[in-house]
Amino acid sequence: MSGSAAVVPNTPPTAPPTVTRGGRGSWVGGGVLLLVVVLLAAVVPYAVTLGALSSLVMLFALVILGTTWNLLAGYGGMVSVGQQAYVGVGGYALIQLADAVGAPPWAAVLAAGLVGAAIALPTSYLVFRLAGGYFAIGTWVVAEVFRLVTMQIDGLGGGAGLTLSAFRGTDRVERVAFVYWFALALMVAVVLGTYLLMRSRVGLGLTAIRDDRVAASSLGVAVDRGRRLVYVAGSAGAALAGALVALSTLGVTPGSIYSVNWTAAMIFIVVVGGIGTIEGPLVGAVLYWALQQALAPLGTWYLVVLGAVAVAVVLLAPRGLWGLVAGRYQLFPTTHHVRQGAVGAIAAPGTGR
């Protein structure tokens, strides 16, 4: 290369990467969800029958159950098959607080959630001594103990249960409308509260615990405290849903309010919708509720159909129905995305560009 100098490529600096959370799809999806909530609050109550409103209250309760059970399994890594224990606690607490204490129905529902959390805290020290399948069986045993103890207490109606009398003398239209709007507001609050929790440092720690408890602990994450927080929060959510069910049906019985079918519904909703996502339980709850309404005339055969749907989804979409579109859409963005800055064109040697 005598008589000439080597040409050094002119490489422009790379733009710094940008960290984003969500995007245009999240804003559009959030707007659609907000529109749906507005329609549910301002239009639906005046366009459907009272029976349909009561049915929608059950849908809202299912969303709460699915969302809070997803906290346990999807973020805390704990598969509980005994959350019906706190559904029953919430139902009985509502009636006792509203009838015996005289609390307003809305306040009694919120207080029932606190009762569920207060009972779940000491219970967690018992069930957390178990792990894996033993934990799942242990939670079911706890639920059965709750049911049997309730049946032995005469003040709770024994095997016959209790009837809510706080609405005695209230017009049926006013009662159903109040329960509907209150259940809608409570569902929105639970979903948003879960979203904010998962966006926080606590939520990041829960994700680490779910993925690898040992690694999370080695990085300074308080594993036991995080799991206990999730267990108590999930149990409070189940108690809130149980209180809503009792408020809508005006009564509870041990056989129905402590039924394992509640936990079966939670598992179906989360697994089919998409475990470990906030959107998944919403999708799963709507699907479960729609199938329940459409297949009600079939009696117990609808359980067979639900099982077939669950098996099909697990085989064809292991991440759930929401997992099919989660890569392109995220209505509740809880994770960050790093976008690398654009790289300028590299000049070819000897071109002078």
mmCIF file of N, CA and C in Angstrom, residues 178-223:
data_model
loop_
_atom_site.group_PDB
_atom_site.id
_atom_site.type_symbol
_atom_site.label_atom_id
_atom_site.label_comp_id
_atom_site.label_asym_id
_atom_site.label_seq_id
_atom_site.Cartn_x
_atom_site.Cartn_y
_atom_site.Cartn_z
ATOM 1 N N PHE A 178 -78.008 -1.674 43.092
ATOM 2 C CA PHE A 178 -76.919 -1.350 44.018
ATOM 3 C C PHE A 178 -75.850 -2.434 44.008
ATOM 4 N N VAL A 179 -76.275 -3.692 44.111
ATOM 5 C CA VAL A 179 -75.314 -4.794 44.129
ATOM 6 C C VAL A 179 -74.521 -4.825 42.827
ATOM 7 N N TYR A 180 -75.185 -4.568 41.712
ATOM 8 C CA TYR A 180 -74.511 -4.595 40.410
ATOM 9 C C TYR A 180 -73.433 -3.525 40.335
ATOM 10 N N TRP A 181 -73.792 -2.285 40.633
ATOM 11 C CA TRP A 181 -72.810 -1.198 40.534
ATOM 12 C C TRP A 181 -71.668 -1.370 41.529
ATOM 13 N N PHE A 182 -71.999 -1.826 42.733
ATOM 14 C CA PHE A 182 -70.950 -2.016 43.730
ATOM 15 C C PHE A 182 -70.008 -3.137 43.311
ATOM 16 N N ALA A 183 -70.544 -4.236 42.782
ATOM 17 C CA ALA A 183 -69.705 -5.346 42.319
ATOM 18 C C ALA A 183 -68.817 -4.909 41.159
ATOM 19 N N LEU A 184 -69.349 -4.100 40.252
ATOM 20 C CA LEU A 184 -68.551 -3.599 39.135
ATOM 21 C C LEU A 184 -67.401 -2.743 39.641
ATOM 22 N N ALA A 185 -67.686 -1.844 40.575
ATOM 23 C CA ALA A 185 -66.636 -0.979 41.116
ATOM 24 C C ALA A 185 -65.582 -1.796 41.846
ATOM 25 N N LEU A 186 -66.009 -2.799 42.580
ATOM 26 C CA LEU A 186 -65.061 -3.623 43.323
ATOM 27 C C LEU A 186 -64.172 -4.428 42.367
ATOM 28 N N MET A 187 -64.755 -4.954 41.296
ATOM 29 C CA MET A 187 -63.960 -5.690 40.317
ATOM 30 C C MET A 187 -62.899 -4.791 39.691
ATOM 31 N N VAL A 188 -63.287 -3.593 39.284
ATOM 32 C CA VAL A 188 -62.326 -2.661 38.689
ATOM 33 C C VAL A 188 -61.216 -2.337 39.683
ATOM 34 N N ALA A 189 -61.574 -2.127 40.936
ATOM 35 C CA ALA A 189 -60.571 -1.799 41.951
ATOM 36 C C ALA A 189 -59.590 -2.945 42.154
ATOM 37 N N VAL A 190 -60.072 -4.183 42.170
ATOM 38 C CA VAL A 190 -59.192 -5.338 42.372
ATOM 39 C C VAL A 190 -58.237 -5.505 41.198
ATOM 40 N N VAL A 191 -58.742 -5.373 39.974
ATOM 41 C CA VAL A 191 -57.882 -5.534 38.800
ATOM 42 C C VAL A 191 -56.825 -4.428 38.752
ATOM 43 N N LEU A 192 -57.239 -3.185 38.982
ATOM 44 C CA LEU A 192 -56.278 -2.084 38.970
ATOM 45 C C LEU A 192 -55.278 -2.205 40.111
ATOM 46 N N GLY A 193 -55.751 -2.633 41.278
ATOM 47 C CA GLY A 193 -54.841 -2.818 42.402
ATOM 48 C C GLY A 193 -53.792 -3.884 42.109
ATOM 49 N N THR A 194 -54.209 -4.970 41.465
ATOM 50 C CA THR A 194 -53.263 -6.012 41.072
ATOM 51 C C THR A 194 -52.244 -5.479 40.066
ATOM 52 N N TYR A 195 -52.729 -4.681 39.129
ATOM 53 C CA TYR A 195 -51.841 -4.096 38.120
ATOM 54 C C TYR A 195 -50.793 -3.201 38.774
ATOM 55 N N LEU A 196 -51.222 -2.340 39.680
ATOM 56 C CA LEU A 196 -50.278 -1.448 40.358
ATOM 57 C C LEU A 196 -49.293 -2.235 41.219
ATOM 58 N N LEU A 197 -49.777 -3.302 41.842
ATOM 59 C CA LEU A 197 -48.881 -4.134 42.651
ATOM 60 C C LEU A 197 -47.793 -4.755 41.786
ATOM 61 N N MET A 198 -48.171 -5.263 40.616
ATOM 62 C CA MET A 198 -47.195 -5.934 39.758
ATOM 63 C C MET A 198 -46.256 -4.951 39.070
ATOM 64 N N ARG A 199 -46.581 -3.687 39.035
ATOM 65 C CA ARG A 199 -45.673 -2.671 38.491
ATOM 66 C C ARG A 199 -44.663 -2.188 39.530
ATOM 67 N N SER A 200 -44.883 -2.549 40.773
ATOM 68 C CA SER A 200 -44.037 -2.061 41.859
ATOM 69 C C SER A 200 -42.833 -2.987 42.074
ATOM 70 N N ARG A 201 -41.966 -2.581 42.978
ATOM 71 C CA ARG A 201 -40.816 -3.408 43.338
ATOM 72 C C ARG A 201 -41.275 -4.730 43.943
ATOM 73 N N VAL A 202 -42.378 -4.695 44.677
ATOM 74 C CA VAL A 202 -42.916 -5.935 45.247
ATOM 75 C C VAL A 202 -43.292 -6.902 44.134
ATOM 76 N N GLY A 203 -43.927 -6.374 43.085
ATOM 77 C CA GLY A 203 -44.308 -7.223 41.963
ATOM 78 C C GLY A 203 -43.106 -7.829 41.265
ATOM 79 N N LEU A 204 -42.037 -7.050 41.133
ATOM 80 C CA LEU A 204 -40.811 -7.574 40.527
ATOM 81 C C LEU A 204 -40.233 -8.703 41.383
ATOM 82 N N GLY A 205 -40.284 -8.514 42.692
ATOM 83 C CA GLY A 205 -39.804 -9.570 43.581
ATOM 84 C C GLY A 205 -40.647 -10.830 43.487
ATOM 85 N N LEU A 206 -41.983 -10.657 43.342
ATOM 86 C CA LEU A 206 -42.866 -11.816 43.215
ATOM 87 C C LEU A 206 -42.558 -12.590 41.940
ATOM 88 N N THR A 207 -42.282 -11.874 40.859
ATOM 89 C CA THR A 207 -41.934 -12.549 39.607
ATOM 90 C C THR A 207 -40.659 -13.360 39.767
ATOM 91 N N ALA A 208 -39.683 -12.800 40.479
ATOM 92 C CA ALA A 208 -38.433 -13.526 40.733
ATOM 93 C C ALA A 208 -38.681 -14.759 41.596
ATOM 94 N N ILE A 209 -39.563 -14.631 42.590
ATOM 95 C CA ILE A 209 -39.886 -15.763 43.463
ATOM 96 C C ILE A 209 -40.535 -16.875 42.654
ATOM 97 N N ARG A 210 -41.447 -16.495 41.764
ATOM 98 C CA ARG A 210 -42.128 -17.494 40.938
ATOM 99 C C ARG A 210 -41.141 -18.256 40.061
ATOM 100 N N ASP A 211 -40.182 -17.533 39.480
ATOM 101 C CA ASP A 211 -39.251 -18.168 38.552
ATOM 102 C C ASP A 211 -38.235 -19.053 39.264
ATOM 103 N N ASP A 212 -37.691 -18.581 40.389
ATOM 104 C CA ASP A 212 -36.685 -19.365 41.111
ATOM 105 C C ASP A 212 -36.565 -18.795 42.520
ATOM 106 N N ARG A 213 -37.125 -19.498 43.492
ATOM 107 C CA ARG A 213 -37.126 -19.000 44.868
ATOM 108 C C ARG A 213 -35.710 -18.884 45.432
ATOM 109 N N VAL A 214 -34.869 -19.885 45.136
ATOM 110 C CA VAL A 214 -33.509 -19.870 45.680
ATOM 111 C C VAL A 214 -32.715 -18.707 45.104
ATOM 112 N N ALA A 215 -32.800 -18.523 43.780
ATOM 113 C CA ALA A 215 -32.078 -17.416 43.150
ATOM 114 C C ALA A 215 -32.599 -16.076 43.649
ATOM 115 N N ALA A 216 -33.913 -15.959 43.803
ATOM 116 C CA ALA A 216 -34.488 -14.705 44.298
ATOM 117 C C ALA A 216 -33.990 -14.396 45.704
ATOM 118 N N SER A 217 -33.931 -15.415 46.537
ATOM 119 C CA SER A 217 -33.446 -15.212 47.903
ATOM 120 C C SER A 217 -31.983 -14.780 47.910
ATOM 121 N N SER A 218 -31.169 -15.360 47.007
ATOM 122 C CA SER A 218 -29.760 -15.001 46.958
ATOM 123 C C SER A 218 -29.541 -13.567 46.502
ATOM 124 N N LEU A 219 -30.553 -12.998 45.808
ATOM 125 C CA LEU A 219 -30.457 -11.615 45.342
ATOM 126 C C LEU A 219 -31.056 -10.624 46.335
ATOM 127 N N GLY A 220 -31.462 -11.107 47.482
ATOM 128 C CA GLY A 220 -31.969 -10.216 48.511
ATOM 129 C C GLY A 220 -33.472 -10.065 48.560
ATOM 130 N N VAL A 221 -34.222 -10.866 47.783
ATOM 131 C CA VAL A 221 -35.681 -10.789 47.803
ATOM 132 C C VAL A 221 -36.196 -11.508 49.045
ATOM 133 N N ALA A 222 -37.094 -10.863 49.776
ATOM 134 C CA ALA A 222 -37.682 -11.470 50.968
ATOM 135 C C ALA A 222 -38.745 -12.475 50.525
ATOM 136 N N VAL A 223 -38.333 -13.716 50.327
ATOM 137 C CA VAL A 223 -39.211 -14.720 49.733
ATOM 138 C C VAL A 223 -40.413 -15.017 50.617
#
